[in-house]
Amino acid sequence: MDLARGEVTGGRRRRAGNAARLGLMALPVAFFALFFAYPVAAIVRRGLRIDGAWRFGRIADVLGDAGIRHVLWFTTWQALASTALTLLIALPGAYVLARLDFPGRQILRAVVTVPFVLPTVVVGTAFLALLGHGGLLDQLWGVRLDTTVWAILLAHVFFNYAVVVRTVGGLWAQLDPRQEEAARMLGASPLTAWRTVTLPALAPAVAAAALMVFLFTFTSFGVVQILGGPTFSTLEVEIYRQTSEIFDLSTAAVLTLVQFAAVGAILAVHAWTVRRREGALKLVDAALTARRPRGAGQWTLLAGVLATIAVLLLLPLAVLVQRSLTAPGFGYYRALTDPDGGVFPVAPITAVGTSLSYAAAATAIAVAIGSLAAAALTRRDAGRLVRGFDALLMLPLGVSAVTVGFGFLIALDKPPLDLRQSWILVPLAQALVGVPFVVRTMLPVLRAVDARLREAAAVLGASPWRVWREVDLPMVRRALLVAAGFAFAVSLGEFGATVFIARPDNPTLPVAVARLLSRPGDLNYGQAMALSTILMVVCAVALLLLERLRTADRSGEL
């Protein structure tokens, strides 16, 4: 009797838990349906439904065009090349930051992450200052690389270096070094021991990092838009060109479907590699694996990594700052306060306040939606519906932001959702990109909370909301702050969707930089450098605050 009563009680709890999970999913699902699926579907419908009939034959027509096939080929080729080059350059850095203990290691970890949170417009601008006309290479050796594929590849390495260091280095730091040491004691050389013991253990993390780099470079927009010129175009850039310059929504819709299918396949493979990595290894405390460099080889490797970081990551940013200061008396910065420059109806400096206010609103939305989504995904034994919801949350990172932005203008133009003139339109678009970062930051912490604490609170009569407030929130408060910081930095730099929906009298910082770069003249170029420097500083400060929170979390402070 007691056993049967226990089974009934357990069944009720499971049903109550499933109902609570579905309730938590309701708002995020509605948010993504309304502000992601609906705008994208509106673009596709507008492009493929002609004269009241669906024209799916248009897909074959577009893909049969030689120019479009060249864009598809270049998009795939440059993504593969960028991924391979990033792994080649960043894997030594992942080892150094994971296994070598040296002064300034924590600061260096924060420094290498700064490029990843920078807007792609700033990355493109920094490499334009380094490799373009009048740039450092041009001044020293008369060499320009700003309209070559090498400029794009190097900028992608700059942007994605931290993805490899964080993903692979995070696992590398937790691998038990005694396994490799045992292989060496049995006579294996250092290279053989690494190849046969460490590399197979790292393979899932390397694959996951490679897939993420490929995803980001496959959908590259700001970097290629600035550095590619008229010669190079990715799918994202071509969608923007077809939409805003040629006004060919049919071609843009087909390219959106192609990119959507490719991103869906990449995310499916990424999910498989992540599940494999989670279940395959026994890990140790990362604090126990880092050691002082020993021998000439490790010291040489450390010096090489530091030189790579200095040249590849710090030099472009330093050149960006230097170019913003070439006018006497901070002339470019003072020009930002002048509303008579002709590029905007307001002074460019107002973009700083506009960006900060939009990013704050987007962060609030992203944290609210992302927290509910992470809570719904907390249990690992969730069914297919919840796993599908998890995949849905990642789609905005890969689907064309240009399509989403233009879809906002098309779909949200009638009551009761006529938001074209509303200020909230920009934060909504930015929040779509911030939500996945919130979920990925909070989910591991929520899964680490002992489920028995929630069950005990529920048995005592606490509602799901009170369980969250009394049990989960105190444990995830710091993760919530870190998630908010990431969402703020990402929202601050969002460009693909914002370029369509930001009003001329309220430009964001990335939009203002892009518009200044599109106008000829040294003054416009210098102001773009100055605004990019301001945006870089704001993002870097946000990241350093995040690193401080994480360090305090590990040491038990605060």
C-alpha positions as a Python dict, from the first residue, in 0.01 Angstrom:
ca = {
    (1, 'M'): (0, 0, 0),
    (2, 'D'): (277, 241, 94),
    (3, 'L'): (460, 157, -228),
    (4, 'A'): (151, 223, -437),
    (5, 'R'): (87, 548, -253),
    (6, 'G'): (447, 651, -317),
    (7, 'E'): (417, 577, -688),
    (8, 'V'): (97, 782, -708),
    (9, 'T'): (263, 1068, -523),
    (10, 'G'): (568, 1046, -747),
    (11, 'G'): (349, 1048, -1055),
    (12, 'R'): (168, 1357, -932),
    (13, 'R'): (498, 1532, -870),
    (14, 'R'): (623, 1445, -1217),
    (15, 'R'): (302, 1571, -1373),
    (16, 'A'): (320, 1887, -1164),
    (17, 'G'): (684, 1933, -1266),
    (18, 'N'): (600, 1888, -1634),
    (19, 'A'): (311, 2133, -1604),
    (20, 'A'): (537, 2385, -1432),
    (21, 'R'): (799, 2340, -1706),
    (22, 'L'): (543, 2398, -1977),
    (23, 'G'): (427, 2708, -1790),
    (24, 'L'): (785, 2839, -1779),
    (25, 'M'): (820, 2773, -2152),
    (26, 'A'): (502, 2962, -2242),
    (27, 'L'): (642, 3316, -2238),
    (28, 'P'): (973, 3235, -2414),
    (29, 'V'): (788, 3036, -2682),
    (30, 'A'): (544, 3324, -2735),
    (31, 'F'): (834, 3572, -2751),
    (32, 'F'): (1024, 3372, -3013),
    (33, 'A'): (711, 3297, -3212),
    (34, 'L'): (610, 3662, -3227),
    (35, 'F'): (946, 3834, -3268),
    (36, 'F'): (1151, 3568, -3448),
    (37, 'A'): (943, 3308, -3634),
    (38, 'Y'): (674, 3555, -3745),
    (39, 'P'): (911, 3815, -3901),
    (40, 'V'): (1123, 3547, -4072),
    (41, 'A'): (809, 3375, -4205),
    (42, 'A'): (680, 3713, -4327),
    (43, 'I'): (998, 3769, -4531),
    (44, 'V'): (982, 3420, -4681),
    (45, 'R'): (612, 3456, -4761),
    (46, 'R'): (662, 3798, -4919),
    (47, 'G'): (946, 3664, -5131),
    (48, 'L'): (801, 3332, -5247),
    (49, 'R'): (430, 3413, -5270),
    (50, 'I'): (386, 3612, -5593),
    (51, 'D'): (47, 3719, -5730),
    (52, 'G'): (-131, 3508, -5468),
    (53, 'A'): (51, 3183, -5553),
    (54, 'W'): (358, 3015, -5409),
    (55, 'R'): (653, 3018, -5651),
    (56, 'F'): (882, 2745, -5517),
    (57, 'G'): (1041, 2723, -5859),
    (58, 'R'): (1208, 3049, -5767),
    (59, 'I'): (1439, 2850, -5539),
    (60, 'A'): (1587, 2663, -5835),
    (61, 'D'): (1614, 2986, -6034),
    (62, 'V'): (1809, 3162, -5759),
    (63, 'L'): (2039, 2869, -5684),
    (64, 'G'): (2104, 2830, -6055),
    (65, 'D'): (2242, 3183, -6083),
    (66, 'A'): (2620, 3179, -6121),
    (67, 'G'): (2666, 3486, -5901),
    (68, 'I'): (2463, 3333, -5617),
    (69, 'R'): (2654, 3004, -5645),
    (70, 'H'): (2977, 3203, -5614),
    (71, 'V'): (2845, 3367, -5296),
    (72, 'L'): (2750, 3025, -5154),
    (73, 'W'): (3092, 2887, -5241),
    (74, 'F'): (3279, 3181, -5090),
    (75, 'T'): (3063, 3174, -4775),
    (76, 'T'): (3144, 2807, -4718),
    (77, 'W'): (3509, 2830, -4823),
    (78, 'Q'): (3595, 3129, -4607),
    (79, 'A'): (3414, 2972, -4308),
    (80, 'L'): (3617, 2652, -4344),
    (81, 'A'): (3941, 2845, -4390),
    (82, 'S'): (3864, 3075, -4096),
    (83, 'T'): (3784, 2776, -3875),
    (84, 'A'): (4105, 2590, -3965),
    (85, 'L'): (4319, 2903, -3918),
    (86, 'T'): (4152, 2985, -3586),
    (87, 'L'): (4216, 2634, -3450),
    (88, 'L'): (4578, 2642, -3568),
    (89, 'I'): (4649, 2974, -3397),
    (90, 'A'): (4427, 2942, -3086),
    (91, 'L'): (4493, 2583, -2968),
    (92, 'P'): (4842, 2672, -2832),
    (93, 'G'): (4677, 2959, -2645),
    (94, 'A'): (4417, 2721, -2503),
    (95, 'Y'): (4696, 2500, -2367),
    (96, 'V'): (4894, 2788, -2219),
    (97, 'L'): (4596, 2942, -2040),
    (98, 'A'): (4472, 2601, -1921),
    (99, 'R'): (4790, 2430, -1804),
    (100, 'L'): (5054, 2698, -1738),
    (101, 'D'): (5047, 2916, -1429),
    (102, 'F'): (5218, 3253, -1469),
    (103, 'P'): (5171, 3612, -1342),
    (104, 'G'): (4884, 3796, -1512),
    (105, 'R'): (4712, 3477, -1628),
    (106, 'Q'): (4363, 3587, -1520),
    (107, 'I'): (4403, 3929, -1681),
    (108, 'L'): (4519, 3762, -2002),
    (109, 'R'): (4209, 3540, -2000),
    (110, 'A'): (3995, 3853, -1988),
    (111, 'V'): (4201, 4023, -2259),
    (112, 'V'): (4163, 3740, -2510),
    (113, 'T'): (3787, 3740, -2454),
    (114, 'V'): (3746, 4112, -2531),
    (115, 'P'): (3746, 4064, -2912),
    (116, 'F'): (3457, 3816, -2893),
    (117, 'V'): (3220, 4061, -2728),
    (118, 'L'): (3322, 4347, -2957),
    (119, 'P'): (3074, 4434, -3230),
    (120, 'T'): (3177, 4301, -3570),
    (121, 'V'): (3168, 4659, -3699),
    (122, 'V'): (3443, 4751, -3452),
    (123, 'V'): (3644, 4444, -3552),
    (124, 'G'): (3615, 4541, -3918),
    (125, 'T'): (3707, 4901, -3838),
    (126, 'A'): (4012, 4795, -3635),
    (127, 'F'): (4148, 4582, -3919),
    (128, 'L'): (4065, 4857, -4166),
    (129, 'A'): (4286, 5089, -3960),
    (130, 'L'): (4559, 4826, -3956),
    (131, 'L'): (4544, 4693, -4312),
    (132, 'G'): (4363, 4962, -4513),
    (133, 'H'): (4463, 5282, -4689),
    (134, 'G'): (4692, 5480, -4461),
    (135, 'G'): (4700, 5193, -4213),
    (136, 'L'): (5003, 5066, -4027),
    (137, 'L'): (5109, 4821, -4300),
    (138, 'D'): (5053, 5086, -4565),
    (139, 'Q'): (5268, 5336, -4377),
    (140, 'L'): (5551, 5092, -4301),
    (141, 'W'): (5575, 4884, -4618),
    (142, 'G'): (5319, 5028, -4861),
    (143, 'V'): (5105, 4711, -4834),
    (144, 'R'): (4725, 4710, -4827),
    (145, 'L'): (4518, 4400, -4744),
    (146, 'D'): (4180, 4557, -4669),
    (147, 'T'): (4010, 4421, -4983),
    (148, 'T'): (4177, 4077, -4978),
    (149, 'V'): (4050, 3753, -4831),
    (150, 'W'): (4341, 3757, -4583),
    (151, 'A'): (4195, 4060, -4409),
    (152, 'I'): (3865, 3873, -4362),
    (153, 'L'): (4035, 3554, -4239),
    (154, 'L'): (4256, 3738, -3989),
    (155, 'A'): (3963, 3939, -3859),
    (156, 'H'): (3767, 3617, -3809),
    (157, 'V'): (4059, 3467, -3614),
    (158, 'F'): (4072, 3783, -3404),
    (159, 'F'): (3700, 3757, -3331),
    (160, 'N'): (3686, 3381, -3260),
    (161, 'Y'): (4016, 3325, -3078),
    (162, 'A'): (3835, 3329, -2745),
    (163, 'V'): (3583, 3065, -2858),
    (164, 'V'): (3861, 2807, -2891),
    (165, 'V'): (4046, 2921, -2579),
    (166, 'R'): (3732, 2910, -2365),
    (167, 'T'): (3579, 2591, -2507),
    (168, 'V'): (3890, 2376, -2548),
    (169, 'G'): (4092, 2537, -2269),
    (170, 'G'): (3806, 2500, -2023),
    (171, 'L'): (3806, 2122, -2074),
    (172, 'W'): (4184, 2096, -2102),
    (173, 'A'): (4222, 2257, -1760),
    (174, 'Q'): (4004, 1983, -1606),
    (175, 'L'): (4166, 1679, -1771),
    (176, 'D'): (4363, 1468, -1525),
    (177, 'P'): (4731, 1517, -1623),
    (178, 'R'): (4826, 1188, -1456),
    (179, 'Q'): (4689, 992, -1752),
    (180, 'E'): (4937, 1154, -1991),
    (181, 'E'): (5215, 1123, -1732),
    (182, 'A'): (5142, 749, -1704),
    (183, 'A'): (5178, 709, -2079),
    (184, 'R'): (5515, 886, -2070),
    (185, 'M'): (5634, 662, -1785),
    (186, 'L'): (5555, 364, -2008),
    (187, 'G'): (5795, 499, -2268),
    (188, 'A'): (5578, 721, -2489),
    (189, 'S'): (5730, 1044, -2615),
    (190, 'P'): (5557, 1372, -2516),
    (191, 'L'): (5405, 1400, -2864),
    (192, 'T'): (5287, 1038, -2867),
    (193, 'A'): (5139, 1071, -2517),
    (194, 'W'): (4953, 1385, -2619),
    (195, 'R'): (4832, 1231, -2947),
    (196, 'T'): (4709, 907, -2793),
    (197, 'V'): (4578, 1025, -2455),
    (198, 'T'): (4500, 1397, -2448),
    (199, 'L'): (4388, 1460, -2805),
    (200, 'P'): (4110, 1194, -2805),
    (201, 'A'): (3979, 1338, -2478),
    (202, 'L'): (3985, 1689, -2625),
    (203, 'A'): (3831, 1589, -2958),
    (204, 'P'): (3466, 1662, -2859),
    (205, 'A'): (3563, 2007, -2727),
    (206, 'V'): (3770, 2081, -3037),
    (207, 'A'): (3477, 1972, -3256),
    (208, 'A'): (3235, 2188, -3057),
    (209, 'A'): (3466, 2491, -3083),
    (210, 'A'): (3519, 2432, -3456),
    (211, 'L'): (3144, 2414, -3516),
    (212, 'M'): (3083, 2737, -3324),
    (213, 'V'): (3359, 2918, -3515),
    (214, 'F'): (3220, 2785, -3842),
    (215, 'L'): (2872, 2904, -3744),
    (216, 'F'): (2990, 3256, -3660),
    (217, 'T'): (3203, 3288, -3974),
    (218, 'F'): (2940, 3129, -4201),
    (219, 'T'): (2697, 3404, -4096),
    (220, 'S'): (2959, 3681, -4091),
    (221, 'F'): (2822, 4023, -4181),
    (222, 'G'): (2992, 4327, -4030),
    (223, 'V'): (3348, 4207, -4092),
    (224, 'V'): (3284, 4115, -4456),
    (225, 'Q'): (3071, 4424, -4516),
    (226, 'I'): (3359, 4653, -4413),
    (227, 'L'): (3664, 4455, -4529),
    (228, 'G'): (3526, 4266, -4828),
    (229, 'G'): (3431, 4567, -5035),
    (230, 'P'): (3258, 4488, -5365),
    (231, 'T'): (3475, 4180, -5423),
    (232, 'F'): (3368, 3944, -5143),
    (233, 'S'): (3019, 3869, -5020),
    (234, 'T'): (2884, 3610, -4775),
    (235, 'L'): (2523, 3490, -4761),
    (236, 'E'): (2446, 3744, -4490),
    (237, 'V'): (2595, 4032, -4688),
    (238, 'E'): (2415, 3918, -5003),
    (239, 'I'): (2082, 3902, -4818),
    (240, 'Y'): (2142, 4259, -4703),
    (241, 'R'): (2230, 4370, -5057),
    (242, 'Q'): (1929, 4199, -5215),
    (243, 'T'): (1700, 4345, -4949),
    (244, 'S'): (1820, 4703, -4903),
    (245, 'E'): (1989, 4788, -5234),
    (246, 'I'): (1822, 4579, -5506),
    (247, 'F'): (1487, 4528, -5326),
    (248, 'D'): (1468, 4170, -5456),
    (249, 'L'): (1280, 4002, -5170),
    (250, 'S'): (1238, 3682, -5370),
    (251, 'T'): (1612, 3620, -5390),
    (252, 'A'): (1658, 3729, -5029),
    (253, 'A'): (1389, 3481, -4916),
    (254, 'V'): (1559, 3192, -5096),
    (255, 'L'): (1897, 3281, -4946),
    (256, 'T'): (1735, 3304, -4603),
    (257, 'L'): (1598, 2950, -4642),
    (258, 'V'): (1940, 2823, -4751),
    (259, 'Q'): (2109, 2984, -4453),
    (260, 'F'): (1838, 2858, -4219),
    (261, 'A'): (1888, 2499, -4339),
    (262, 'A'): (2267, 2523, -4309),
    (263, 'V'): (2251, 2671, -3959),
    (264, 'G'): (2000, 2407, -3848),
    (265, 'A'): (2240, 2132, -3958),
    (266, 'I'): (2535, 2301, -3782),
    (267, 'L'): (2339, 2337, -3457),
    (268, 'A'): (2225, 1973, -3472),
    (269, 'V'): (2586, 1854, -3504),
    (270, 'H'): (2691, 2095, -3228),
    (271, 'A'): (2424, 1959, -2992),
    (272, 'W'): (2550, 1605, -3057),
    (273, 'T'): (2911, 1697, -2982),
    (274, 'V'): (2811, 1878, -2661),
    (275, 'R'): (2614, 1575, -2534),
    (276, 'R'): (2909, 1351, -2619),
    (277, 'R'): (3148, 1579, -2429),
    (278, 'E'): (2922, 1595, -2122),
    (279, 'G'): (2898, 1220, -2082),
    (280, 'A'): (3240, 1092, -2184),
    (281, 'L'): (3495, 1225, -1934),
    (282, 'K'): (3591, 1223, -1569),
    (283, 'L'): (3724, 1564, -1476),
    (284, 'V'): (3928, 1711, -1191),
    (285, 'D'): (3947, 2053, -1032),
    (286, 'A'): (4101, 2297, -1282),
    (287, 'A'): (4294, 2468, -1002),
    (288, 'L'): (4502, 2151, -956),
    (289, 'T'): (4626, 2114, -1313),
    (290, 'A'): (4802, 2446, -1385),
    (291, 'R'): (5176, 2451, -1317),
    (292, 'R'): (5464, 2692, -1361),
    (293, 'P'): (5632, 2655, -1702),
    (294, 'R'): (5912, 2400, -1699),
    (295, 'G'): (6187, 2363, -1955),
    (296, 'A'): (6278, 2566, -2260),
    (297, 'G'): (5990, 2423, -2464),
    (298, 'Q'): (5714, 2549, -2235),
    (299, 'W'): (5877, 2888, -2188),
    (300, 'T'): (5916, 2922, -2567),
    (301, 'L'): (5551, 2824, -2617),
    (302, 'L'): (5442, 3080, -2357),
    (303, 'A'): (5646, 3351, -2528),
    (304, 'G'): (5503, 3257, -2866),
    (305, 'V'): (5144, 3272, -2740),
    (306, 'L'): (5203, 3608, -2573),
    (307, 'A'): (5353, 3742, -2898),
    (308, 'T'): (5056, 3609, -3097),
    (309, 'I'): (4809, 3775, -2860),
    (310, 'A'): (5002, 4101, -2877),
    (311, 'V'): (5016, 4108, -3259),
    (312, 'L'): (4684, 3951, -3352),
    (313, 'L'): (4456, 4075, -3072),
    (314, 'L'): (4609, 4386, -2918),
    (315, 'L'): (4776, 4552, -3218),
    (316, 'P'): (4452, 4608, -3420),
    (317, 'L'): (4285, 4762, -3117),
    (318, 'A'): (4589, 4979, -3044),
    (319, 'V'): (4597, 5100, -3405),
    (320, 'L'): (4224, 5176, -3383),
    (321, 'V'): (4283, 5396, -3078),
    (322, 'Q'): (4587, 5560, -3240),
    (323, 'R'): (4393, 5648, -3557),
    (324, 'S'): (4118, 5805, -3346),
    (325, 'L'): (4377, 6035, -3189),
    (326, 'T'): (4557, 6157, -3503),
    (327, 'A'): (4362, 6482, -3515),
    (328, 'P'): (4520, 6750, -3287),
    (329, 'G'): (4348, 6817, -2957),
    (330, 'F'): (4117, 6514, -2974),
    (331, 'G'): (3968, 6668, -3287),
    (332, 'Y'): (3775, 6360, -3397),
    (333, 'Y'): (3621, 6318, -3053),
    (334, 'R'): (3522, 6686, -3041),
    (335, 'A'): (3369, 6653, -3389),
    (336, 'L'): (3134, 6388, -3250),
    (337, 'T'): (2949, 6664, -3064),
    (338, 'D'): (2882, 6859, -3384),
    (339, 'P'): (2531, 6801, -3529),
    (340, 'D'): (2620, 6970, -3859),
    (341, 'G'): (2834, 6693, -4004),
    (342, 'G'): (2565, 6593, -4253),
    (343, 'V'): (2565, 6219, -4176),
    (344, 'F'): (2300, 6233, -3901),
    (345, 'P'): (2030, 6484, -3805),
    (346, 'V'): (2181, 6472, -3454),
    (347, 'A'): (2535, 6485, -3317),
    (348, 'P'): (2706, 6141, -3351),
    (349, 'I'): (2792, 6140, -2981),
    (350, 'T'): (2421, 6091, -2901),
    (351, 'A'): (2461, 5736, -3031),
    (352, 'V'): (2641, 5653, -2705),
    (353, 'G'): (2341, 5732, -2488),
    (354, 'T'): (2102, 5572, -2738),
    (355, 'S'): (2303, 5250, -2745),
    (356, 'L'): (2330, 5232, -2367),
    (357, 'S'): (1956, 5283, -2317),
    (358, 'Y'): (1863, 5032, -2589),
    (359, 'A'): (2111, 4777, -2452),
    (360, 'A'): (1974, 4818, -2098),
    (361, 'A'): (1618, 4754, -2219),
    (362, 'A'): (1732, 4459, -2432),
    (363, 'T'): (1920, 4314, -2134),
    (364, 'A'): (1610, 4331, -1914),
    (365, 'I'): (1407, 4150, -2180),
    (366, 'A'): (1678, 3891, -2247),
    (367, 'V'): (1730, 3814, -1878),
    (368, 'A'): (1357, 3774, -1816),
    (369, 'I'): (1300, 3548, -2118),
    (370, 'G'): (1630, 3361, -2082),
    (371, 'S'): (1581, 3292, -1710),
    (372, 'L'): (1241, 3134, -1772),
    (373, 'A'): (1382, 2931, -2061),
    (374, 'A'): (1680, 2810, -1855),
    (375, 'A'): (1450, 2711, -1569),
    (376, 'A'): (1238, 2507, -1813),
    (377, 'L'): (1548, 2331, -1945),
    (378, 'T'): (1697, 2253, -1604),
    (379, 'R'): (1620, 1880, -1598),
    (380, 'R'): (1844, 1668, -1821),
    (381, 'D'): (1576, 1398, -1868),
    (382, 'A'): (1347, 1637, -2056),
    (383, 'G'): (1156, 1502, -2354),
    (384, 'R'): (1187, 1583, -2721),
    (385, 'L'): (961, 1886, -2691),
    (386, 'V'): (1194, 2054, -2445),
    (387, 'R'): (1505, 1954, -2643),
    (388, 'G'): (1345, 2109, -2950),
    (389, 'F'): (1283, 2422, -2746),
    (390, 'D'): (1652, 2426, -2655),
    (391, 'A'): (1745, 2419, -3024),
    (392, 'L'): (1495, 2697, -3097),
    (393, 'L'): (1673, 2925, -2850),
    (394, 'M'): (1999, 2895, -3046),
    (395, 'L'): (1855, 2974, -3389),
    (396, 'P'): (1882, 3357, -3361),
    (397, 'L'): (2262, 3317, -3340),
    (398, 'G'): (2270, 3167, -3688),
    (399, 'V'): (1968, 3289, -3879),
    (400, 'S'): (2022, 3609, -4073),
    (401, 'A'): (1990, 3910, -3843),
    (402, 'V'): (1933, 4113, -4159),
    (403, 'T'): (1626, 3901, -4233),
    (404, 'V'): (1496, 3947, -3879),
    (405, 'G'): (1544, 4324, -3893),
    (406, 'F'): (1374, 4365, -4228),
    (407, 'G'): (1106, 4119, -4117),
    (408, 'F'): (1032, 4350, -3825),
    (409, 'L'): (952, 4629, -4068),
    (410, 'I'): (726, 4407, -4279),
    (411, 'A'): (550, 4203, -4010),
    (412, 'L'): (513, 4450, -3724),
    (413, 'D'): (341, 4723, -3922),
    (414, 'K'): (-28, 4674, -3838),
    (415, 'P'): (-231, 4713, -3519),
    (416, 'P'): (-215, 4576, -3259),
    (417, 'L'): (156, 4522, -3336),
    (418, 'D'): (241, 4836, -3529),
    (419, 'L'): (583, 4893, -3374),
    (420, 'R'): (769, 5057, -3661),
    (421, 'Q'): (773, 5397, -3489),
    (422, 'S'): (823, 5256, -3139),
    (423, 'W'): (1157, 5275, -2961),
    (424, 'I'): (1108, 4920, -2825),
    (425, 'L'): (1164, 4768, -3170),
    (426, 'V'): (1544, 4789, -3144),
    (427, 'P'): (1569, 4635, -2793),
    (428, 'L'): (1339, 4351, -2901),
    (429, 'A'): (1569, 4266, -3192),
    (430, 'Q'): (1877, 4291, -2971),
    (431, 'A'): (1718, 4072, -2701),
    (432, 'L'): (1674, 3790, -2954),
    (433, 'V'): (2053, 3763, -2974),
    (434, 'G'): (2102, 3805, -2600),
    (435, 'V'): (1865, 3528, -2487),
    (436, 'P'): (2090, 3236, -2600),
    (437, 'F'): (2382, 3380, -2401),
    (438, 'V'): (2162, 3411, -2092),
    (439, 'V'): (2043, 3052, -2126),
    (440, 'R'): (2392, 2908, -2182),
    (441, 'T'): (2529, 3101, -1882),
    (442, 'M'): (2254, 3007, -1637),
    (443, 'L'): (2172, 2652, -1742),
    (444, 'P'): (2485, 2476, -1600),
    (445, 'V'): (2437, 2651, -1265),
    (446, 'L'): (2067, 2567, -1247),
    (447, 'R'): (2141, 2203, -1328),
    (448, 'A'): (2392, 2195, -1042),
    (449, 'V'): (2122, 2286, -787),
    (450, 'D'): (2018, 1977, -588),
    (451, 'A'): (1670, 1883, -712),
    (452, 'R'): (1581, 1754, -364),
    (453, 'L'): (1581, 2112, -236),
    (454, 'R'): (1312, 2204, -488),
    (455, 'E'): (1113, 1891, -407),
    (456, 'A'): (1129, 1962, -35),
    (457, 'A'): (1006, 2317, -90),
    (458, 'A'): (722, 2189, -309),
    (459, 'V'): (621, 1929, -47),
    (460, 'L'): (601, 2209, 209),
    (461, 'G'): (348, 2384, -14),
    (462, 'A'): (562, 2638, -197),
    (463, 'S'): (440, 2746, -539),
    (464, 'P'): (675, 2710, -840),
    (465, 'W'): (741, 3085, -829),
    (466, 'R'): (830, 3072, -459),
    (467, 'V'): (1053, 2767, -516),
    (468, 'W'): (1241, 2966, -778),
    (469, 'R'): (1268, 3271, -553),
    (470, 'E'): (1368, 3088, -235),
    (471, 'V'): (1579, 2798, -370),
    (472, 'D'): (1717, 2873, -716),
    (473, 'L'): (1764, 3250, -713),
    (474, 'P'): (2007, 3270, -416),
    (475, 'M'): (2229, 3008, -585),
    (476, 'V'): (2222, 3152, -935),
    (477, 'R'): (2230, 3523, -849),
    (478, 'R'): (2590, 3568, -960),
    (479, 'A'): (2533, 3365, -1277),
    (480, 'L'): (2235, 3590, -1342),
    (481, 'L'): (2460, 3896, -1319),
    (482, 'V'): (2714, 3738, -1554),
    (483, 'A'): (2435, 3651, -1800),
    (484, 'A'): (2307, 4008, -1783),
    (485, 'G'): (2657, 4137, -1858),
    (486, 'F'): (2693, 3915, -2163),
    (487, 'A'): (2347, 4013, -2287),
    (488, 'F'): (2435, 4381, -2241),
    (489, 'A'): (2762, 4351, -2436),
    (490, 'V'): (2600, 4152, -2716),
    (491, 'S'): (2303, 4390, -2738),
    (492, 'L'): (2536, 4689, -2746),
    (493, 'G'): (2712, 4555, -3053),
    (494, 'E'): (2418, 4409, -3251),
    (495, 'F'): (2429, 4541, -3606),
    (496, 'G'): (2260, 4317, -3863),
    (497, 'A'): (1901, 4374, -3749),
    (498, 'T'): (1952, 4719, -3596),
    (499, 'V'): (2082, 4869, -3922),
    (500, 'F'): (1730, 4828, -4065),
    (501, 'I'): (1518, 4944, -3774),
    (502, 'A'): (1724, 5215, -3599),
    (503, 'R'): (1583, 5559, -3679),
    (504, 'P'): (1818, 5817, -3836),
    (505, 'D'): (1773, 6049, -3539),
    (506, 'N'): (1845, 5765, -3291),
    (507, 'P'): (2136, 5563, -3435),
    (508, 'T'): (2314, 5304, -3224),
    (509, 'L'): (2693, 5302, -3203),
    (510, 'P'): (2748, 5020, -3459),
    (511, 'V'): (2504, 5180, -3704),
    (512, 'A'): (2670, 5520, -3658),
    (513, 'V'): (3016, 5368, -3720),
    (514, 'A'): (2899, 5194, -4038),
    (515, 'R'): (2734, 5509, -4174),
    (516, 'L'): (3041, 5720, -4104),
    (517, 'L'): (3263, 5468, -4281),
    (518, 'S'): (3033, 5470, -4583),
    (519, 'R'): (3094, 5844, -4634),
    (520, 'P'): (3417, 5973, -4790),
    (521, 'G'): (3644, 6214, -4608),
    (522, 'D'): (3905, 6202, -4333),
    (523, 'L'): (3669, 6360, -4080),
    (524, 'N'): (3405, 6090, -4120),
    (525, 'Y'): (3672, 5819, -4106),
    (526, 'G'): (3826, 5968, -3792),
    (527, 'Q'): (3487, 5999, -3622),
    (528, 'A'): (3419, 5632, -3704),
    (529, 'M'): (3749, 5542, -3536),
    (530, 'A'): (3659, 5753, -3233),
    (531, 'L'): (3312, 5600, -3195),
    (532, 'S'): (3459, 5251, -3239),
    (533, 'T'): (3710, 5322, -2964),
    (534, 'I'): (3432, 5437, -2731),
    (535, 'L'): (3231, 5123, -2808),
    (536, 'M'): (3538, 4905, -2753),
    (537, 'V'): (3605, 5063, -2413),
    (538, 'V'): (3245, 5014, -2299),
    (539, 'C'): (3248, 4647, -2403),
    (540, 'A'): (3588, 4587, -2242),
    (541, 'V'): (3477, 4740, -1911),
    (542, 'A'): (3166, 4520, -1911),
    (543, 'L'): (3380, 4210, -1976),
    (544, 'L'): (3632, 4294, -1704),
    (545, 'L'): (3346, 4333, -1458),
    (546, 'L'): (3220, 3988, -1563),
    (547, 'E'): (3565, 3836, -1509),
    (548, 'R'): (3576, 3994, -1164),
    (549, 'L'): (3239, 3839, -1079),
    (550, 'R'): (3359, 3498, -1196),
    (551, 'T'): (3684, 3522, -1000),
    (552, 'A'): (3492, 3625, -689),
    (553, 'D'): (3257, 3331, -743),
    (554, 'R'): (3546, 3083, -757),
    (555, 'S'): (3717, 3226, -450),
    (556, 'G'): (3399, 3246, -243),
    (557, 'E'): (3407, 3625, -209),
    (558, 'L'): (3114, 3864, -222),
}
